Amino acid sequence: YEKAASILSKHDPPIFLAKVDADDEANKDLASQYDVKGYPTLQILRNGGKNVQEYKGPREADGIVEYLKKQSGPASVEIKLTEDASNLIDDKKIVIVGVFPKFSGEEFESYMALAEKLRSDYDFGHTLDAKHLPRGESSVVGPLVRLFKPFDELVVDFKDFKPEALEKFIEESSIPLVTLFNNDPSNHPFVAKFYNSPNAKAMLFADLSTEGFDSLQSKYREVAEQYKGKGISFLLGDVEASQAAFQYFGVEESQVPLIIIQSDDGKKYFKQNLKADDIAPWVKDFKEGKVAPYVKSEPIPKENNEPVKVVVADTLQDMVFKSGKNVLLEFYAPWCGHCKKLAPILDEVAVHYEKDADVLIAKLDATSNDILDENFDVRGYPTVYFRSANGNITPYEGDRTKEDIVDFIEKNRDKTVHQESLKDEL
């Protein structure tokens, strides 16, 4: 980032790279204003901060430089020659070109405004002559929008210039019928689009080099065609490239061919070792609500003797909701620095309550266990919730000291549990 900043400061006009420590208390309002939820978050600001777009470019110096140089130029480039079109349009990315009888009027203004809005996501061009463009009808005079893509039908035209309709056309047309996830970097933007879609996400993971794969792929495309526009997006993942996905979903290579559907509410459904003819009936069963969700869980610990008790997805109900106790539960990630700092403090809190049978201090690895309960909104680590014995659930947002956490528990715990146990003893 610093190397790119040095290079871009000499650009004409200069392009400035800046950084903000969003953890600093003085910058919390700024981080909130720009909806910062994870690190690093990179955003492109134009017109004195009036226009804000997410940075979606590469993360190495040369890539940052090239991406931002392009972002600093016009949102749409004029195509005057066939050579201009060849420089803009290649067979690995989405390119949108507006064809107009003149560079003025409502349609042209609408197109240029959308190009400015979506310039971080697509390459835009405009021309007075469709003859300069590859593919498609060359005698049209427009106004029309021609979208070039490296998959499916390769080119598609659209003539509705209402901003919402045009944006919807671009978004829908730029997602493949089946997104391919492999080691080819040119596919990665389409994979990102797939995961950003609001649709349910069907993911078929297979060894793309095995005998019989063609039949599997063919049936999968048929199903994707059948459900096009019906709220499901489809991805085909190569086993070799999908190791991170396997870890995330808690599945193993021995289960492929494997299909997973993740619905928009976060629930996951899966079928392992499936055959080509299994795909259509299983997806139909999913759509009809006949498939039970799959919950990723670590194994239940054989021993749970440490002061801070370990909760996994399979024990969440019993240990937190049905225990009858006041439970402080930390959702953490093993790699999280803030979680590591909090760990010894939670140990102290747990030791403080060791002789109090009505209070439980617990932790759950949110990277290895699915959290299906909508009471817990976990977007960062650590996230701490307190559930009182009478069912009140409160997020803990105080200082991370033993004294503050104990004080919070005492204010929010259900005292009747303790009184009942005293009665029993008497």
Short mmCIF file of C-alpha atoms in Angstrom, two decimals:
data_model
loop_
_atom_site.label_atom_id
_atom_site.label_comp_id
_atom_site.label_asym_id
_atom_site.label_seq_id
_atom_site.Cartn_x
_atom_site.Cartn_y
_atom_site.Cartn_z
CA TYR A 1 0.00 0.00 0.00
CA GLU A 2 2.86 2.39 0.88
CA LYS A 3 4.75 1.49 -2.31
CA ALA A 4 1.61 2.21 -4.39
CA ALA A 5 1.09 5.49 -2.52
CA SER A 6 4.60 6.62 -3.40
CA ILE A 7 4.09 5.87 -7.11
CA LEU A 8 0.59 7.39 -7.32
CA SER A 9 1.63 10.62 -5.57
CA LYS A 10 3.70 11.39 -8.71
CA HIS A 11 0.77 10.69 -11.06
CA ASP A 12 -0.69 13.63 -12.99
CA PRO A 13 -3.01 14.52 -11.38
CA PRO A 14 -1.81 12.97 -8.07
CA ILE A 15 -3.84 10.12 -6.60
CA PHE A 16 -3.70 10.12 -2.82
CA LEU A 17 -3.69 7.00 -0.64
CA ALA A 18 -4.51 7.47 3.03
CA LYS A 19 -5.03 5.28 6.07
CA VAL A 20 -7.15 5.54 9.22
CA ASP A 21 -6.66 3.60 12.46
CA ALA A 22 -10.29 2.62 12.93
CA ASP A 23 -9.50 1.07 16.33
CA ASP A 24 -8.53 4.49 17.70
CA GLU A 25 -11.37 5.89 19.81
CA ALA A 26 -11.01 9.27 18.05
CA ASN A 27 -11.84 7.64 14.70
CA LYS A 28 -14.81 5.46 15.76
CA ASP A 29 -17.37 7.89 14.31
CA LEU A 30 -15.50 8.00 11.00
CA ALA A 31 -15.37 4.19 10.83
CA SER A 32 -19.09 4.06 11.56
CA GLN A 33 -19.83 6.71 8.91
CA TYR A 34 -18.09 4.59 6.27
CA ASP A 35 -19.66 1.33 7.54
CA VAL A 36 -16.32 -0.33 8.38
CA LYS A 37 -16.93 -3.89 9.62
CA GLY A 38 -13.60 -5.59 8.97
CA TYR A 39 -9.96 -4.89 8.23
CA PRO A 40 -8.54 -3.80 5.94
CA THR A 41 -11.49 -1.94 4.40
CA LEU A 42 -10.50 0.10 1.32
CA GLN A 43 -12.78 2.72 -0.20
CA ILE A 44 -12.41 5.16 -3.10
CA LEU A 45 -13.57 8.72 -2.38
CA ARG A 46 -14.33 11.22 -5.13
CA ASN A 47 -15.68 14.78 -5.24
CA GLY A 48 -14.54 15.67 -1.74
CA GLY A 49 -15.98 12.47 -0.30
CA LYS A 50 -19.44 12.88 -1.84
CA ASN A 51 -18.97 9.75 -3.96
CA VAL A 52 -17.82 6.64 -2.08
CA GLN A 53 -17.14 3.26 -3.67
CA GLU A 54 -15.70 0.05 -2.33
CA TYR A 55 -12.19 -0.71 -3.61
CA LYS A 56 -12.41 -4.03 -5.47
CA GLY A 57 -8.98 -4.15 -7.08
CA PRO A 58 -5.83 -6.18 -6.45
CA ARG A 59 -3.95 -6.13 -3.14
CA GLU A 60 -0.38 -5.86 -4.44
CA ALA A 61 1.42 -2.58 -5.26
CA ASP A 62 1.45 -2.81 -9.08
CA GLY A 63 -2.19 -3.92 -9.16
CA ILE A 64 -3.27 -1.07 -6.84
CA VAL A 65 -1.45 1.45 -9.06
CA GLU A 66 -3.01 0.20 -12.32
CA TYR A 67 -6.49 -0.10 -10.83
CA LEU A 68 -6.47 3.42 -9.35
CA LYS A 69 -5.02 5.00 -12.50
CA LYS A 70 -7.98 3.57 -14.39
CA GLN A 71 -10.38 4.67 -11.67
CA SER A 72 -9.09 8.23 -11.86
CA GLY A 73 -9.80 8.55 -15.59
CA PRO A 74 -13.23 8.84 -17.27
CA ALA A 75 -15.87 6.34 -16.16
CA SER A 76 -16.55 5.39 -19.80
CA VAL A 77 -14.06 5.65 -22.67
CA GLU A 78 -15.03 6.67 -26.18
CA ILE A 79 -14.54 4.01 -28.89
CA LYS A 80 -13.67 5.73 -32.17
CA LEU A 81 -11.87 2.85 -33.89
CA THR A 82 -11.93 -0.95 -33.98
CA GLU A 83 -8.55 -0.79 -32.24
CA ASP A 84 -10.11 1.13 -29.32
CA ALA A 85 -12.69 -1.65 -28.94
CA SER A 86 -9.97 -4.34 -29.07
CA ASN A 87 -8.04 -2.56 -26.30
CA LEU A 88 -11.12 -2.39 -24.06
CA ILE A 89 -12.86 -5.72 -24.77
CA ASP A 90 -11.12 -9.02 -24.05
CA ASP A 91 -12.32 -12.58 -23.47
CA LYS A 92 -11.83 -12.62 -19.69
CA LYS A 93 -13.94 -9.80 -18.28
CA ILE A 94 -17.31 -8.05 -18.42
CA VAL A 95 -17.35 -4.94 -20.62
CA ILE A 96 -20.37 -2.69 -21.21
CA VAL A 97 -20.59 -0.44 -24.28
CA GLY A 98 -23.30 2.11 -25.02
CA VAL A 99 -24.11 2.65 -28.72
CA PHE A 100 -25.64 6.09 -29.39
CA PRO A 101 -26.65 8.16 -32.44
CA LYS A 102 -25.21 11.20 -30.57
CA PHE A 103 -23.44 11.81 -27.24
CA SER A 104 -26.31 13.73 -25.69
CA GLY A 105 -29.89 13.21 -24.62
CA GLU A 106 -31.61 11.39 -21.76
CA GLU A 107 -30.37 7.89 -22.63
CA PHE A 108 -26.74 9.00 -22.92
CA GLU A 109 -26.89 10.94 -19.62
CA SER A 110 -28.49 7.96 -17.87
CA TYR A 111 -25.80 5.63 -19.22
CA MET A 112 -22.91 7.88 -18.17
CA ALA A 113 -24.35 8.32 -14.68
CA LEU A 114 -24.57 4.54 -14.26
CA ALA A 115 -21.02 4.12 -15.59
CA GLU A 116 -19.83 6.50 -12.86
CA LYS A 117 -21.78 4.60 -10.23
CA LEU A 118 -20.55 1.12 -11.28
CA ARG A 119 -17.05 1.97 -12.52
CA SER A 120 -15.42 -0.02 -9.67
CA ASP A 121 -17.14 -3.17 -10.90
CA TYR A 122 -17.08 -2.98 -14.72
CA ASP A 123 -15.31 -1.47 -17.71
CA PHE A 124 -17.50 0.95 -19.70
CA GLY A 125 -17.23 2.37 -23.21
CA HIS A 126 -19.43 4.40 -25.56
CA THR A 127 -19.46 4.74 -29.34
CA LEU A 128 -21.36 6.31 -32.23
CA ASP A 129 -20.76 3.29 -34.49
CA ALA A 130 -21.47 -0.36 -33.62
CA LYS A 131 -19.27 -1.42 -36.56
CA HIS A 132 -16.23 -0.90 -34.34
CA LEU A 133 -17.48 -3.58 -31.91
CA PRO A 134 -16.90 -7.34 -32.08
CA ARG A 135 -19.83 -9.79 -31.98
CA GLY A 136 -23.48 -8.79 -32.25
CA GLU A 137 -25.32 -6.82 -34.95
CA SER A 138 -23.00 -4.16 -36.44
CA SER A 139 -25.59 -2.03 -38.24
CA VAL A 140 -27.52 -0.84 -35.15
CA VAL A 141 -27.45 2.88 -34.38
CA GLY A 142 -28.80 2.71 -30.85
CA PRO A 143 -29.42 3.90 -28.34
CA LEU A 144 -28.67 0.48 -26.88
CA VAL A 145 -26.32 -1.13 -24.38
CA ARG A 146 -24.19 -4.10 -25.47
CA LEU A 147 -22.72 -6.26 -22.71
CA PHE A 148 -19.74 -8.47 -23.53
CA LYS A 149 -18.92 -11.42 -21.28
CA PRO A 150 -16.52 -14.38 -21.33
CA PHE A 151 -19.21 -17.04 -20.76
CA ASP A 152 -22.63 -18.31 -21.84
CA GLU A 153 -23.94 -16.33 -24.85
CA LEU A 154 -20.88 -13.95 -24.92
CA VAL A 155 -22.86 -10.84 -25.93
CA VAL A 156 -26.32 -9.48 -25.07
CA ASP A 157 -28.09 -6.20 -25.99
CA PHE A 158 -30.50 -4.10 -23.91
CA LYS A 159 -32.54 -1.01 -24.80
CA ASP A 160 -34.17 0.14 -21.54
CA PHE A 161 -32.23 3.14 -20.18
CA LYS A 162 -34.20 3.61 -16.97
CA PRO A 163 -31.44 3.54 -14.29
CA GLU A 164 -32.91 0.72 -12.17
CA ALA A 165 -33.71 -1.50 -15.17
CA LEU A 166 -30.29 -0.93 -16.74
CA GLU A 167 -28.43 -1.65 -13.50
CA LYS A 168 -30.49 -4.81 -12.93
CA PHE A 169 -29.75 -5.97 -16.49
CA ILE A 170 -25.99 -5.47 -15.99
CA GLU A 171 -25.95 -7.24 -12.61
CA GLU A 172 -27.99 -10.23 -13.79
CA SER A 173 -26.21 -10.59 -17.15
CA SER A 174 -22.76 -10.49 -15.58
CA ILE A 175 -23.27 -13.61 -13.46
CA PRO A 176 -22.61 -16.90 -15.31
CA LEU A 177 -25.32 -19.54 -15.36
CA VAL A 178 -22.74 -21.65 -13.49
CA THR A 179 -19.80 -19.79 -11.92
CA LEU A 180 -16.52 -21.70 -12.18
CA PHE A 181 -14.27 -21.65 -9.11
CA ASN A 182 -10.76 -22.87 -9.92
CA ASN A 183 -7.19 -21.55 -9.77
CA ASP A 184 -7.62 -19.22 -12.77
CA PRO A 185 -7.49 -15.62 -11.36
CA SER A 186 -9.69 -14.34 -14.21
CA ASN A 187 -12.60 -16.29 -12.66
CA HIS A 188 -12.20 -14.70 -9.22
CA PRO A 189 -14.32 -11.56 -9.91
CA PHE A 190 -17.23 -13.80 -10.92
CA VAL A 191 -16.78 -15.91 -7.79
CA ALA A 192 -16.92 -12.71 -5.70
CA LYS A 193 -20.14 -11.72 -7.50
CA PHE A 194 -21.58 -15.16 -6.82
CA TYR A 195 -20.94 -14.87 -3.07
CA ASN A 196 -22.26 -11.28 -2.95
CA SER A 197 -25.55 -12.28 -4.56
CA PRO A 198 -28.68 -12.21 -2.32
CA ASN A 199 -29.77 -15.55 -3.83
CA ALA A 200 -29.47 -18.94 -2.20
CA LYS A 201 -26.08 -20.31 -3.26
CA ALA A 202 -25.71 -23.83 -4.66
CA MET A 203 -22.10 -25.06 -4.73
CA LEU A 204 -21.08 -28.33 -6.37
CA PHE A 205 -17.55 -29.36 -5.42
CA ALA A 206 -15.91 -32.05 -7.56
CA ASP A 207 -12.63 -33.22 -9.02
CA LEU A 208 -12.87 -31.65 -12.46
CA SER A 209 -10.36 -34.11 -13.92
CA THR A 210 -12.17 -37.36 -13.04
CA GLU A 211 -13.91 -39.65 -15.47
CA GLY A 212 -17.67 -39.00 -15.42
CA PHE A 213 -17.26 -35.33 -14.56
CA ASP A 214 -18.77 -34.23 -17.91
CA SER A 215 -22.02 -35.99 -17.09
CA LEU A 216 -22.11 -34.35 -13.65
CA GLN A 217 -21.43 -30.90 -15.11
CA SER A 218 -24.06 -31.36 -17.82
CA LYS A 219 -26.80 -32.29 -15.32
CA TYR A 220 -25.75 -29.42 -13.05
CA ARG A 221 -26.09 -26.90 -15.90
CA GLU A 222 -29.53 -28.32 -16.73
CA VAL A 223 -30.64 -27.72 -13.14
CA ALA A 224 -29.11 -24.22 -13.15
CA GLU A 225 -31.08 -23.43 -16.33
CA GLN A 226 -34.24 -24.78 -14.73
CA TYR A 227 -33.89 -22.49 -11.68
CA LYS A 228 -32.63 -19.39 -13.51
CA GLY A 229 -34.37 -16.33 -12.06
CA LYS A 230 -35.86 -18.38 -9.21
CA GLY A 231 -33.60 -17.29 -6.37
CA ILE A 232 -30.71 -19.77 -6.62
CA SER A 233 -27.22 -19.08 -8.00
CA PHE A 234 -24.96 -21.98 -9.02
CA LEU A 235 -21.21 -22.49 -8.63
CA LEU A 236 -18.94 -25.36 -9.67
CA GLY A 237 -15.83 -25.65 -7.49
CA ASP A 238 -12.69 -27.60 -8.27
CA VAL A 239 -11.53 -29.61 -5.24
CA GLU A 240 -7.96 -28.39 -5.55
CA ALA A 241 -8.97 -24.71 -5.43
CA SER A 242 -11.67 -25.16 -2.78
CA GLN A 243 -9.68 -26.15 0.32
CA ALA A 244 -10.56 -22.92 2.16
CA ALA A 245 -14.26 -23.50 1.36
CA PHE A 246 -14.00 -27.08 2.68
CA GLN A 247 -12.54 -25.76 5.93
CA TYR A 248 -15.22 -23.07 6.18
CA PHE A 249 -18.08 -25.53 5.67
CA GLY A 250 -16.48 -28.27 7.79
CA VAL A 251 -16.50 -30.90 5.03
CA GLU A 252 -13.82 -33.21 3.63
CA GLU A 253 -12.45 -34.21 0.24
CA SER A 254 -13.67 -37.78 0.72
CA GLN A 255 -17.25 -36.47 0.47
CA VAL A 256 -16.97 -35.17 -3.12
CA PRO A 257 -18.83 -34.91 -5.40
CA LEU A 258 -20.57 -32.78 -2.80
CA ILE A 259 -23.33 -30.21 -3.18
CA ILE A 260 -23.95 -27.51 -0.58
CA ILE A 261 -26.73 -24.93 -0.68
CA GLN A 262 -26.46 -21.93 1.62
CA SER A 263 -29.72 -20.03 1.97
CA ASP A 264 -29.93 -16.27 2.53
CA ASP A 265 -30.59 -16.84 6.26
CA GLY A 266 -27.21 -18.58 6.60
CA LYS A 267 -28.53 -22.13 6.90
CA LYS A 268 -26.65 -24.81 4.96
CA TYR A 269 -27.92 -27.96 3.26
CA PHE A 270 -25.67 -30.60 1.78
CA LYS A 271 -25.51 -33.97 0.06
CA GLN A 272 -22.27 -35.89 -0.24
CA ASN A 273 -20.95 -38.43 -2.77
CA LEU A 274 -23.78 -37.60 -5.14
CA LYS A 275 -24.23 -38.88 -8.70
CA ALA A 276 -25.34 -36.83 -11.71
CA ASP A 277 -28.93 -38.07 -11.46
CA ASP A 278 -29.14 -37.06 -7.78
CA ILE A 279 -28.78 -33.33 -8.47
CA ALA A 280 -32.22 -32.41 -9.88
CA PRO A 281 -34.36 -34.31 -7.31
CA TRP A 282 -32.23 -33.07 -4.39
CA VAL A 283 -32.45 -29.40 -5.43
CA LYS A 284 -36.22 -29.88 -5.92
CA ASP A 285 -36.46 -31.30 -2.37
CA PHE A 286 -34.50 -28.30 -1.07
CA LYS A 287 -36.87 -25.84 -2.79
CA GLU A 288 -39.85 -27.68 -1.28
CA GLY A 289 -38.36 -27.55 2.25
CA LYS A 290 -37.80 -31.31 2.49
CA VAL A 291 -34.04 -31.16 3.26
CA ALA A 292 -32.90 -30.67 6.86
CA PRO A 293 -30.19 -28.03 7.42
CA TYR A 294 -26.64 -29.15 8.11
CA VAL A 295 -24.94 -27.66 11.17
CA LYS A 296 -21.16 -27.54 11.35
CA SER A 297 -19.94 -28.40 14.83
CA GLU A 298 -16.67 -29.28 16.49
CA PRO A 299 -16.75 -32.58 18.37
CA ILE A 300 -18.23 -32.37 21.87
CA PRO A 301 -15.21 -32.17 24.24
CA LYS A 302 -14.60 -35.39 26.18
CA GLU A 303 -13.36 -33.29 29.08
CA ASN A 304 -14.50 -29.75 29.86
CA ASN A 305 -12.64 -29.03 33.09
CA GLU A 306 -11.12 -25.60 32.44
CA PRO A 307 -12.68 -22.59 34.25
CA VAL A 308 -14.06 -21.23 30.92
CA LYS A 309 -16.23 -24.01 29.51
CA VAL A 310 -16.14 -24.93 25.81
CA VAL A 311 -19.43 -24.75 23.90
CA VAL A 312 -19.80 -26.21 20.39
CA ALA A 313 -22.77 -26.00 17.99
CA ASP A 314 -24.07 -29.40 19.17
CA THR A 315 -24.05 -28.32 22.85
CA LEU A 316 -25.26 -24.70 22.45
CA GLN A 317 -28.86 -25.56 23.33
CA ASP A 318 -28.03 -27.71 26.36
CA MET A 319 -25.25 -25.57 27.83
CA VAL A 320 -26.71 -22.11 27.16
CA PHE A 321 -30.48 -22.28 26.62
CA LYS A 322 -31.49 -25.31 28.69
CA SER A 323 -28.93 -25.15 31.50
CA GLY A 324 -31.04 -22.95 33.75
CA LYS A 325 -27.91 -20.89 34.42
CA ASN A 326 -26.77 -17.35 33.81
CA VAL A 327 -24.30 -17.75 30.94
CA LEU A 328 -21.66 -15.35 29.64
CA LEU A 329 -20.71 -16.65 26.19
CA GLU A 330 -17.76 -15.42 24.11
CA PHE A 331 -17.77 -15.99 20.34
CA TYR A 332 -14.13 -15.98 19.27
CA ALA A 333 -11.72 -16.83 16.46
CA PRO A 334 -8.46 -18.68 17.25
CA TRP A 335 -6.42 -16.18 15.20
CA CYS A 336 -7.98 -13.05 16.73
CA GLY A 337 -5.54 -10.89 18.71
CA HIS A 338 -8.27 -9.19 20.78
CA CYS A 339 -9.65 -12.62 21.71
CA LYS A 340 -6.22 -13.73 22.94
CA LYS A 341 -6.04 -10.63 25.15
CA LEU A 342 -9.50 -11.33 26.55
CA ALA A 343 -8.82 -15.03 27.29
CA PRO A 344 -6.92 -14.61 30.61
CA ILE A 345 -9.48 -12.04 31.79
CA LEU A 346 -12.34 -14.46 31.13
CA ASP A 347 -10.34 -17.10 33.02
CA GLU A 348 -10.25 -14.76 36.03
CA VAL A 349 -14.00 -14.13 35.75
CA ALA A 350 -14.65 -17.88 35.52
CA VAL A 351 -12.49 -18.56 38.62
CA HIS A 352 -14.42 -15.80 40.44
CA TYR A 353 -17.68 -17.72 39.77
CA GLU A 354 -16.26 -21.23 40.25
CA LYS A 355 -18.27 -21.81 43.43
CA ASP A 356 -21.42 -20.18 42.07
CA ALA A 357 -23.40 -22.99 40.42
CA ASP A 358 -25.77 -20.49 38.81
CA VAL A 359 -23.19 -18.73 36.61
CA LEU A 360 -21.34 -20.24 33.67
CA ILE A 361 -18.53 -18.55 31.71
CA ALA A 362 -18.14 -20.16 28.28
CA LYS A 363 -16.59 -19.70 24.83
CA LEU A 364 -17.45 -20.90 21.31
CA ASP A 365 -15.09 -20.95 18.32
CA ALA A 366 -17.27 -19.16 15.76
CA THR A 367 -14.98 -20.19 12.88
CA SER A 368 -15.54 -23.92 13.52
CA ASN A 369 -19.19 -23.95 14.63
CA ASP A 370 -22.34 -22.69 12.91
CA ILE A 371 -24.40 -20.21 14.92
CA LEU A 372 -27.96 -20.68 13.76
CA ASP A 373 -29.59 -18.84 16.68
CA GLU A 374 -30.77 -15.43 15.50
CA ASN A 375 -30.37 -14.02 19.03
CA PHE A 376 -26.62 -13.87 18.42
CA ASP A 377 -25.43 -11.36 15.83
CA VAL A 378 -21.74 -12.19 15.42
CA ARG A 379 -19.97 -9.94 12.91
CA GLY A 380 -16.54 -9.60 14.51
CA TYR A 381 -14.42 -11.12 17.22
CA PRO A 382 -14.65 -11.29 20.12
CA THR A 383 -18.43 -10.90 20.44
CA VAL A 384 -19.77 -11.52 23.95
CA TYR A 385 -23.38 -12.16 24.96
CA PHE A 386 -24.96 -12.75 28.35
CA ARG A 387 -28.04 -14.93 28.69
CA SER A 388 -29.70 -14.73 32.09
CA ALA A 389 -31.34 -17.82 33.54
CA ASN A 390 -34.77 -16.32 32.85
CA GLY A 391 -33.94 -15.93 29.14
CA ASN A 392 -32.89 -12.30 28.70
CA ILE A 393 -30.10 -12.00 26.12
CA THR A 394 -27.86 -8.93 26.24
CA PRO A 395 -24.68 -8.13 24.29
CA TYR A 396 -21.71 -7.20 26.48
CA GLU A 397 -20.18 -3.97 25.21
CA GLY A 398 -18.35 -2.76 28.33
CA ASP A 399 -14.65 -2.57 29.10
CA ARG A 400 -12.74 -5.84 28.97
CA THR A 401 -11.67 -5.99 32.61
CA LYS A 402 -12.54 -8.59 35.23
CA GLU A 403 -14.22 -5.96 37.42
CA ASP A 404 -16.43 -4.58 34.64
CA ILE A 405 -17.50 -8.02 33.42
CA VAL A 406 -18.34 -9.25 36.96
CA ASP A 407 -20.26 -6.02 37.61
CA PHE A 408 -22.23 -6.54 34.35
CA ILE A 409 -23.07 -10.15 35.27
CA GLU A 410 -24.27 -9.14 38.74
CA LYS A 411 -26.53 -6.44 37.28
CA ASN A 412 -28.03 -8.72 34.62
CA ARG A 413 -28.16 -12.17 36.25
CA ASP A 414 -31.43 -13.75 37.33
CA LYS A 415 -31.31 -13.67 41.12
CA THR A 416 -34.29 -16.03 41.53
CA VAL A 417 -32.17 -19.02 40.49
CA HIS A 418 -29.81 -18.43 43.41
CA GLN A 419 -32.72 -17.93 45.81
CA GLU A 420 -34.35 -21.19 44.66
CA SER A 421 -31.13 -23.14 45.20
CA LEU A 422 -30.79 -21.64 48.70
CA LYS A 423 -34.36 -22.76 49.50
CA ASP A 424 -33.47 -26.26 48.32
CA GLU A 425 -30.44 -26.32 50.58
CA LEU A 426 -32.52 -25.12 53.58
#
